[in-house]
Backbone as JSON, one array per atom type, in Angstrom:
{
  "sequence": "MKIRTRILWLSGTAVLAAFLLGDLFLWVLAQKSFLNEAVVKASQSAYEISDRLVWNLERNPSLEDDDIFLQYYFKNLHDDFNICVRTWPELTEIYNHTNLSMEQLLELEFDENEDYRGFQSARLDWGGSHYMIFFRQQNGRLNYYRVADISGVWDKMRGVTLCMLAISLGVGVTVVLLLSIFLKKALHPLQVLNDTTKRMGAGLY",
  "N": [[0.56, 26.4, -67.74], [-0.86, 29.42, -68.87], [0.76, 32.64, -69.31], [-0.84, 34.87, -68.84], [-2.87, 33.75, -67.28], [-1.43, 32.96, -65.03], [-0.52, 35.46, -64.02], [-2.99, 36.61, -63.55], [-4.05, 34.94, -61.55], [-2.19, 35.37, -59.45], [-2.45, 38.18, -59.09], [-5.19, 38.42, -58.48], [-5.34, 36.92, -56.12], [-3.7, 38.49, -54.48], [-5.18, 40.88, -54.4], [-7.6, 40.06, -53.16], [-6.56, 39.17, -50.71], [-5.58, 41.56, -49.69], [-7.97, 43.0, -49.35], [-9.25, 41.39, -47.41], [-7.48, 41.63, -45.24], [-7.77, 44.34, -44.77], [-10.47, 44.33, -44.05], [-10.32, 42.88, -41.65], [-8.87, 44.64, -40.03], [-10.65, 46.84, -39.93], [-12.77, 45.54, -38.72], [-11.83, 45.0, -36.14], [-11.55, 47.64, -35.18], [-14.24, 48.47, -35.33], [-15.44, 46.71, -33.52], [-14.25, 47.49, -31.07], [-15.25, 50.09, -30.94], [-18.08, 49.72, -30.83], [-18.21, 48.22, -28.45], [-17.12, 49.98, -26.55], [-19.04, 52.0, -26.68], [-21.31, 50.65, -25.7], [-20.45, 50.03, -23.09], [-20.01, 52.58, -21.99], [-22.61, 53.66, -22.01], [-23.86, 51.85, -20.27], [-22.4, 52.24, -17.89], [-23.03, 54.87, -17.38], [-25.76, 54.7, -16.81], [-25.65, 53.1, -14.49], [-24.28, 54.85, -12.79], [-26.1, 57.0, -12.53], [-28.28, 55.78, -11.22], [-27.1, 54.89, -8.84], [-26.2, 57.34, -7.86], [-28.57, 58.72, -7.3], [-29.5, 57.1, -5.25], [-27.5, 57.5, -3.28], [-27.94, 60.2, -2.8], [-30.48, 60.13, -1.59], [-29.85, 58.68, 0.73], [-28.03, 60.35, 1.97], [-29.63, 62.49, 2.66], [-31.28, 61.28, 4.5], [-29.85, 59.45, 6.64], [-30.63, 57.23, 8.17], [-32.08, 55.6, 6.52], [-30.36, 53.9, 5.32], [-30.2, 51.6, 6.77], [-32.61, 50.54, 6.39], [-34.2, 48.04, 5.03], [-36.6, 47.75, 3.7], [-37.05, 50.25, 2.51], [-34.88, 50.27, 0.7], [-35.5, 48.07, -0.95], [-37.89, 49.02, -2.02], [-36.94, 51.27, -3.38], [-35.28, 50.2, -5.44], [-37.12, 48.55, -6.72], [-38.87, 50.38, -7.81], [-37.46, 51.3, -9.95], [-38.04, 49.79, -12.09], [-36.66, 47.86, -13.64], [-34.72, 44.89, -14.15], [-32.01, 44.72, -13.55], [-30.5, 45.46, -11.43], [-28.73, 45.03, -8.35], [-28.64, 44.74, -4.87], [-26.72, 44.43, -2.01], [-26.32, 43.84, 1.42], [-23.57, 44.32, 3.46], [-22.96, 44.61, 6.09], [-24.46, 44.31, 9.31], [-24.11, 41.67, 8.65], [-23.74, 39.52, 5.81], [-26.16, 40.08, 3.48], [-28.64, 39.59, 1.08], [-30.43, 42.06, -0.38], [-31.88, 43.05, -2.6], [-32.53, 41.5, -5.6], [-33.29, 40.66, -8.7], [-32.23, 39.36, -10.78], [-30.72, 36.56, -12.57], [-28.4, 35.93, -11.41], [-26.52, 34.71, -8.72], [-25.73, 35.62, -5.29], [-23.38, 34.44, -4.54], [-22.06, 34.06, -7.0], [-21.55, 36.7, -7.72], [-19.79, 37.49, -5.7], [-17.61, 35.99, -6.35], [-16.57, 37.14, -8.58], [-13.9, 38.87, -10.23], [-13.2, 42.03, -9.87], [-12.11, 44.77, -11.79], [-9.96, 47.03, -10.62], [-8.48, 48.98, -11.79], [-9.87, 49.89, -13.87], [-11.83, 52.25, -13.87], [-15.04, 53.36, -13.79], [-16.46, 56.17, -13.29], [-16.25, 55.94, -10.46], [-17.02, 53.34, -10.23], [-16.19, 49.87, -10.14], [-15.41, 47.25, -12.47], [-16.37, 44.17, -14.11], [-16.11, 41.43, -16.36], [-18.46, 39.05, -17.56], [-19.23, 36.02, -18.93], [-21.94, 34.17, -19.53], [-24.43, 31.69, -19.69], [-24.59, 31.78, -22.47], [-24.6, 34.45, -23.06], [-23.19, 37.8, -22.9], [-21.92, 39.8, -20.35], [-21.46, 42.9, -18.58], [-20.48, 43.76, -15.44], [-21.05, 46.2, -13.09], [-19.77, 47.66, -10.14], [-20.16, 49.14, -6.95], [-19.29, 50.29, -3.74], [-21.08, 51.34, -0.9], [-20.46, 53.35, 1.72], [-19.17, 51.27, 2.98], [-21.04, 49.46, 3.76], [-23.07, 48.75, 2.09], [-23.37, 47.02, -0.96], [-23.6, 47.82, -4.29], [-24.69, 46.62, -7.39], [-24.67, 46.7, -10.9], [-25.99, 45.15, -13.64], [-25.12, 44.76, -16.93], [-26.18, 43.87, -20.05], [-24.26, 43.1, -22.69], [-24.42, 41.72, -25.0], [-25.52, 42.52, -27.35], [-23.56, 43.83, -28.75], [-22.06, 41.86, -30.02], [-24.01, 40.86, -31.71], [-24.36, 43.03, -33.4], [-21.8, 43.01, -34.52], [-21.8, 40.66, -35.99], [-23.56, 41.3, -38.07], [-22.13, 43.45, -39.21], [-19.81, 42.09, -40.01], [-20.76, 40.26, -41.99], [-21.68, 42.11, -43.86], [-19.31, 43.48, -44.52], [-17.78, 41.38, -45.61], [-19.36, 40.68, -47.81], [-19.24, 43.04, -49.35], [-16.46, 43.19, -49.8], [-15.94, 40.81, -51.21], [-17.55, 41.25, -53.45], [-16.38, 43.59, -54.58], [-13.8, 42.59, -54.91], [-14.14, 40.48, -56.78], [-15.06, 41.98, -58.95], [-12.8, 43.58, -59.46], [-10.97, 41.58, -60.19], [-12.17, 40.61, -62.54], [-12.07, 42.91, -64.19], [-9.31, 43.18, -64.26], [-8.65, 40.86, -65.58], [-9.71, 41.33, -68.14], [-8.14, 43.52, -68.88], [-5.54, 42.4, -68.79], [-5.78, 40.48, -70.74], [-5.85, 41.96, -73.09], [-3.49, 43.49, -72.88], [-1.43, 41.6, -72.66], [-1.65, 40.07, -74.87], [0.06, 40.19, -77.27], [2.45, 39.22, -76.13], [1.66, 36.68, -75.35], [1.15, 35.52, -77.81], [3.75, 35.51, -78.87], [4.96, 33.8, -77.04], [3.55, 31.39, -77.52], [4.3, 30.96, -80.16], [7.07, 30.55, -79.83], [7.02, 28.16, -78.41], [5.95, 26.41, -80.33], [7.96, 26.52, -82.24], [10.01, 25.41, -80.75], [9.09, 22.86, -80.6], [9.44, 22.02, -83.13], [7.62, 22.77, -84.96], [7.1, 24.65, -87.55]],
  "CA": [[-0.38, 27.49, -67.46], [-0.52, 30.59, -69.64], [1.29, 33.76, -68.55], [-1.97, 35.7, -68.41], [-3.55, 33.05, -66.2], [-0.58, 33.04, -63.83], [-0.57, 36.82, -63.5], [-4.34, 36.83, -63.06], [-4.18, 34.24, -60.27], [-1.4, 36.08, -58.45], [-3.04, 39.49, -58.84], [-6.47, 38.22, -57.81], [-5.06, 36.5, -54.74], [-3.17, 39.65, -53.75], [-6.28, 41.83, -54.18], [-8.51, 39.51, -52.15], [-5.85, 39.16, -49.42], [-5.53, 42.95, -49.2], [-9.31, 43.34, -48.87], [-9.53, 40.65, -46.18], [-6.69, 42.25, -44.18], [-8.44, 45.6, -44.48], [-11.7, 43.99, -43.31], [-9.94, 42.48, -40.3], [-8.5, 45.87, -39.31], [-11.88, 47.6, -39.68], [-13.59, 44.76, -37.79], [-11.29, 45.24, -34.79], [-11.92, 49.0, -34.81], [-15.69, 48.53, -35.11], [-15.76, 45.99, -32.27], [-13.87, 48.36, -29.96], [-16.16, 51.23, -30.91], [-19.38, 49.26, -30.33], [-18.07, 47.8, -27.06], [-16.95, 51.19, -25.74], [-20.33, 52.68, -26.64], [-22.18, 49.89, -24.79], [-19.94, 50.16, -21.73], [-20.23, 53.96, -21.54], [-24.04, 53.79, -21.72], [-24.17, 51.07, -19.07], [-21.81, 52.89, -16.72], [-23.8, 56.1, -17.13], [-26.99, 54.28, -16.14], [-25.28, 52.67, -13.14], [-23.92, 56.03, -12.02], [-27.3, 57.78, -12.23], [-29.07, 55.05, -10.22], [-26.35, 54.93, -7.59], [-26.12, 58.72, -7.39], [-29.86, 59.04, -6.68], [-29.56, 56.38, -3.97], [-26.63, 58.21, -2.35], [-28.62, 61.46, -2.45], [-31.51, 59.8, -0.61], [-29.23, 58.24, 1.99], [-27.41, 61.51, 2.61], [-30.72, 63.27, 3.24], [-31.8, 60.56, 5.66], [-28.91, 58.33, 6.83], [-31.26, 56.05, 8.78], [-32.62, 54.75, 5.47], [-29.34, 52.93, 4.92], [-30.46, 50.36, 7.5], [-34.0, 50.19, 6.15], [-34.26, 47.15, 3.87], [-37.86, 47.99, 2.98], [-36.82, 51.41, 1.64], [-33.97, 49.88, -0.37], [-36.26, 47.23, -1.87], [-38.84, 49.91, -2.7], [-36.19, 52.14, -4.3], [-34.86, 49.46, -6.63], [-38.31, 48.06, -7.42], [-39.45, 51.5, -8.56], [-36.66, 51.57, -11.16], [-38.72, 49.02, -13.14], [-35.82, 47.0, -14.46], [-34.22, 43.74, -13.39], [-30.56, 44.66, -13.71], [-29.86, 46.03, -10.25], [-28.58, 44.13, -7.21], [-28.19, 45.42, -3.67], [-26.31, 43.47, -0.98], [-25.84, 44.44, 2.65], [-22.34, 43.64, 3.92], [-22.81, 44.8, 7.54], [-23.52, 43.53, 10.15], [-23.89, 40.36, 8.04], [-23.96, 39.53, 4.36], [-27.59, 39.85, 3.23], [-29.11, 40.03, -0.23], [-31.62, 42.88, -0.19], [-32.68, 43.11, -3.83], [-31.88, 40.82, -6.73], [-34.24, 40.01, -9.6], [-31.47, 38.75, -11.88], [-30.47, 35.13, -12.4], [-27.09, 35.78, -10.78], [-26.57, 34.53, -7.27], [-24.79, 36.43, -4.54], [-22.1, 33.72, -4.57], [-21.42, 34.36, -8.28], [-21.06, 38.08, -7.67], [-18.64, 37.57, -4.81], [-16.48, 35.31, -6.98], [-16.06, 37.94, -9.7], [-12.7, 39.67, -9.99], [-13.46, 43.36, -10.42], [-10.92, 45.49, -12.22], [-9.85, 48.3, -9.91], [-7.8, 49.96, -12.64], [-10.82, 50.34, -14.9], [-12.77, 52.95, -13.02], [-16.09, 54.08, -14.49], [-17.14, 57.09, -12.39], [-16.3, 55.38, -9.12], [-17.41, 51.93, -10.29], [-15.29, 48.84, -10.64], [-16.13, 46.47, -13.47], [-15.94, 42.8, -14.38], [-16.79, 40.8, -17.49], [-19.02, 37.74, -17.24], [-19.86, 35.29, -20.03], [-22.76, 33.2, -18.81], [-25.68, 31.34, -20.34], [-24.57, 32.16, -23.88], [-24.65, 35.91, -23.18], [-22.02, 38.53, -22.41], [-22.35, 40.83, -19.41], [-20.53, 43.75, -17.87], [-21.0, 43.99, -14.1], [-20.49, 47.37, -12.42], [-19.86, 47.49, -8.69], [-19.76, 50.26, -6.1], [-19.58, 50.08, -2.32], [-21.62, 52.53, -0.26], [-20.15, 53.48, 3.15], [-18.68, 50.01, 3.52], [-22.15, 48.69, 4.32], [-23.93, 48.29, 1.0], [-22.77, 46.79, -2.27], [-24.54, 48.01, -5.4], [-24.24, 46.03, -8.65], [-25.49, 46.95, -12.08], [-25.69, 44.14, -14.65], [-25.37, 45.28, -18.28], [-26.07, 42.86, -21.1], [-23.57, 43.7, -23.86], [-24.46, 40.73, -26.09], [-25.9, 43.21, -28.58], [-22.34, 44.2, -29.48], [-21.7, 40.74, -30.91], [-25.05, 40.8, -32.74], [-23.99, 44.06, -34.37], [-20.58, 42.62, -35.21], [-22.13, 39.64, -36.99], [-24.1, 42.02, -39.22], [-21.03, 44.19, -39.83], [-18.91, 41.12, -40.65], [-21.39, 39.78, -43.23], [-21.71, 43.23, -44.8], [-17.94, 43.73, -44.99], [-17.36, 40.27, -46.47], [-20.1, 40.78, -49.08], [-18.68, 44.16, -50.12], [-15.1, 42.85, -50.21], [-16.0, 39.79, -52.27], [-18.09, 41.88, -54.66], [-15.35, 44.46, -55.16], [-12.68, 41.75, -55.31], [-14.49, 39.78, -58.04], [-15.1, 43.01, -60.0], [-11.41, 43.94, -59.78], [-10.35, 40.46, -60.9], [-12.73, 40.58, -63.9], [-11.48, 44.02, -64.95], [-7.9, 42.86, -64.45], [-8.59, 39.8, -66.61], [-9.92, 41.96, -69.45], [-6.97, 44.35, -69.17], [-4.39, 41.54, -69.08], [-5.99, 39.79, -72.01], [-5.46, 42.87, -74.17], [-2.1, 43.94, -72.73], [-0.47, 40.51, -72.8], [-1.92, 39.26, -76.06], [1.27, 40.02, -78.09], [3.41, 38.37, -75.43], [1.15, 35.31, -75.38], [1.38, 35.02, -79.18], [5.18, 35.23, -78.97], [5.24, 32.61, -76.23], [3.01, 30.23, -78.24], [5.14, 30.75, -81.35], [8.32, 29.98, -79.36], [6.77, 26.74, -78.06], [5.8, 25.65, -81.57], [9.28, 26.4, -82.86], [10.78, 24.46, -79.95], [8.57, 21.51, -80.89], [9.74, 21.71, -84.52], [6.48, 23.12, -85.82], [7.39, 25.97, -88.13]],
  "C": [[0.08, 28.74, -68.2], [-0.06, 31.73, -68.72], [0.16, 34.62, -67.99], [-2.7, 35.07, -67.22], [-2.76, 33.13, -64.9], [-0.66, 34.42, -63.19], [-1.94, 37.11, -62.89], [-4.55, 36.18, -61.69], [-3.43, 34.99, -59.15], [-2.01, 37.43, -58.08], [-4.36, 39.37, -58.08], [-6.29, 37.82, -56.35], [-4.57, 37.66, -53.9], [-4.27, 40.65, -53.43], [-7.21, 41.34, -53.08], [-7.86, 39.49, -50.76], [-5.81, 40.56, -48.83], [-6.89, 43.38, -48.65], [-9.62, 42.66, -47.54], [-8.74, 41.23, -45.0], [-7.3, 43.59, -43.78], [-9.72, 45.38, -43.68], [-11.39, 43.64, -41.86], [-9.6, 43.71, -39.45], [-9.75, 46.68, -38.97], [-12.78, 46.88, -38.68], [-13.14, 44.99, -36.35], [-11.68, 46.64, -34.31], [-13.41, 49.11, -34.5], [-16.08, 47.84, -33.81], [-15.43, 46.86, -31.06], [-14.84, 49.53, -29.82], [-17.51, 50.84, -30.34], [-19.31, 48.89, -28.85], [-17.92, 49.0, -26.14], [-18.27, 51.95, -25.6], [-21.27, 51.99, -25.65], [-21.76, 50.07, -23.34], [-20.2, 51.56, -21.17], [-21.7, 54.17, -21.17], [-24.41, 53.06, -20.43], [-23.61, 51.72, -17.81], [-22.54, 54.17, -16.37], [-25.09, 55.76, -16.39], [-26.72, 53.87, -14.7], [-24.99, 53.87, -12.25], [-25.16, 56.83, -11.61], [-28.13, 57.11, -11.14], [-28.39, 55.13, -8.86], [-26.32, 56.34, -7.0], [-27.43, 59.14, -6.72], [-30.01, 58.34, -5.33], [-28.71, 57.09, -2.91], [-27.29, 59.51, -1.89], [-29.7, 61.21, -1.41], [-30.93, 59.43, 0.74], [-28.56, 59.39, 2.72], [-28.46, 62.41, 3.26], [-31.26, 62.62, 4.51], [-30.94, 59.32, 5.9], [-29.54, 57.08, 7.43], [-31.83, 55.09, 7.74], [-31.63, 53.67, 5.03], [-29.55, 51.58, 5.6], [-31.89, 49.87, 7.28], [-34.1, 49.36, 4.87], [-35.51, 47.39, 3.03], [-37.7, 49.18, 2.03], [-35.95, 51.02, 0.44], [-34.69, 49.0, -1.4], [-37.23, 48.07, -2.69], [-38.13, 50.77, -3.74], [-35.84, 51.39, -5.59], [-36.05, 48.91, -7.41], [-38.92, 49.14, -8.28], [-38.64, 51.87, -9.8], [-37.22, 50.81, -12.36], [-37.76, 48.38, -14.14], [-35.2, 45.94, -13.56], [-32.71, 43.6, -13.46], [-29.79, 45.24, -12.52], [-29.83, 45.01, -9.11], [-28.04, 44.95, -6.04], [-27.92, 44.37, -2.59], [-25.82, 44.22, 0.25], [-24.63, 43.64, 3.14], [-22.11, 43.77, 5.42], [-24.18, 44.92, 8.18], [-23.28, 42.11, 9.65], [-24.24, 40.45, 6.57], [-25.41, 39.12, 4.06], [-27.96, 40.4, 1.86], [-30.43, 40.77, -0.05], [-32.52, 42.87, -1.43], [-31.9, 42.46, -4.96], [-32.93, 40.09, -7.55], [-33.54, 39.45, -10.84], [-31.33, 37.25, -11.62], [-29.11, 34.86, -11.77], [-27.25, 35.64, -9.28], [-25.55, 35.43, -6.59], [-23.41, 35.78, -4.54], [-21.35, 34.01, -5.87], [-20.83, 35.76, -8.28], [-19.8, 38.19, -6.82], [-17.41, 36.9, -5.4], [-15.87, 36.11, -8.12], [-14.83, 38.73, -9.29], [-12.88, 41.03, -10.67], [-12.14, 44.09, -10.67], [-10.88, 46.85, -11.55], [-9.18, 49.38, -10.75], [-8.74, 50.55, -13.69], [-12.0, 51.0, -14.19], [-13.77, 53.74, -13.86], [-16.86, 54.91, -13.47], [-17.31, 56.49, -10.99], [-16.7, 53.93, -9.07], [-16.22, 51.07, -10.7], [-16.09, 47.96, -11.59], [-15.53, 45.08, -13.62], [-16.75, 42.28, -15.56], [-17.27, 39.42, -17.07], [-19.7, 37.17, -18.48], [-20.62, 34.12, -19.4], [-24.06, 32.97, -19.56], [-25.74, 31.75, -21.8], [-24.63, 33.66, -24.12], [-23.4, 36.53, -22.57], [-22.5, 39.7, -21.54], [-21.16, 41.64, -18.92], [-21.18, 44.06, -16.52], [-20.28, 45.19, -13.5], [-20.76, 47.27, -10.92], [-19.39, 48.75, -7.97], [-20.17, 49.95, -4.66], [-20.0, 51.4, -1.68], [-21.35, 52.48, 1.25], [-19.69, 52.17, 3.78], [-19.77, 49.1, 4.05], [-23.08, 48.13, 3.26], [-23.11, 48.1, -0.26], [-23.86, 46.95, -3.33], [-23.92, 47.45, -6.67], [-25.23, 46.4, -9.75], [-25.05, 45.97, -13.16], [-26.07, 44.7, -16.02], [-25.15, 44.17, -19.3], [-25.47, 43.51, -22.35], [-23.53, 42.72, -25.03], [-24.82, 41.38, -27.42], [-24.71, 43.64, -29.4], [-21.97, 43.11, -30.48], [-22.75, 40.55, -32.0], [-24.75, 41.84, -33.83], [-22.78, 43.63, -35.2], [-20.84, 41.54, -36.26], [-22.68, 40.3, -38.26], [-23.02, 42.78, -39.96], [-20.1, 43.25, -40.59], [-19.48, 40.64, -41.97], [-21.39, 40.88, -44.28], [-20.32, 43.49, -45.38], [-17.46, 42.64, -45.94], [-18.05, 40.35, -47.82], [-19.53, 41.88, -49.96], [-17.29, 43.8, -50.65], [-15.09, 41.83, -51.34], [-16.52, 40.38, -53.56], [-17.06, 42.75, -55.36], [-14.19, 43.63, -55.68], [-12.93, 41.04, -56.63], [-14.51, 40.77, -59.19], [-13.69, 43.4, -60.44], [-10.73, 42.84, -60.59], [-10.86, 40.38, -62.34], [-12.14, 41.7, -64.76], [-10.01, 43.77, -65.24], [-7.73, 41.81, -65.54], [-8.74, 40.39, -68.01], [-8.69, 42.78, -69.85], [-5.77, 43.49, -69.56], [-4.54, 40.82, -70.41], [-5.55, 40.65, -73.19], [-3.97, 43.21, -74.1], [-1.1, 42.84, -73.02], [-0.7, 39.64, -74.03], [-0.68, 39.11, -76.95], [2.29, 39.11, -77.44], [2.97, 36.92, -75.45], [1.36, 34.7, -76.77], [2.84, 34.65, -79.36], [5.54, 33.97, -78.21], [4.76, 31.34, -76.92], [3.86, 29.89, -79.47], [6.48, 30.09, -80.97], [8.16, 28.52, -79.01], [6.64, 25.88, -79.31], [7.15, 25.46, -82.26], [10.14, 25.39, -82.1], [10.34, 23.04, -80.21], [8.84, 21.12, -82.34], [8.61, 21.99, -85.45], [6.68, 24.53, -86.33], [6.22, 26.45, -88.97]]
}
């Protein structure tokens, strides 16, 4: 193998490896950024819904035992990502238009160290989708859950990954081509000397 070819292979491999490592680092940063953005938006929504409910219950504490009011409140939110469960005097599902059962919710391990404005959180991968479940207990009698679908983060990451790979490969190939042209000119005298030495070693003068 010619000297120029060897140097070109080594240099090209090093350039592509550097780009791929850089892509991996940026991919991790982008994933964390997208995930944090999705979680913050979801926790903000959960907080606003729960805060309005608390405000209503503080104005009229008797409503806390009124299942009809609670069903009406959550139905008027016009989304299917809220769950309300009564824990006293017995465990009763008041409102749940999601596909998650009360048993699934009770089996989740909520992270008490990861507190989003008074909410505990848990991750759930189910049915090919990724969810973040926010949970808050109201007066020890009501459990409020907010289900946030964060699958869009992975959809974004697929697009970012393809874009990063396309850019890296394009730049990498361009660098290798420019390097090839440069090495061809810079190493031409050395290649001639090397070929001449081989011919002399073979007895061809």
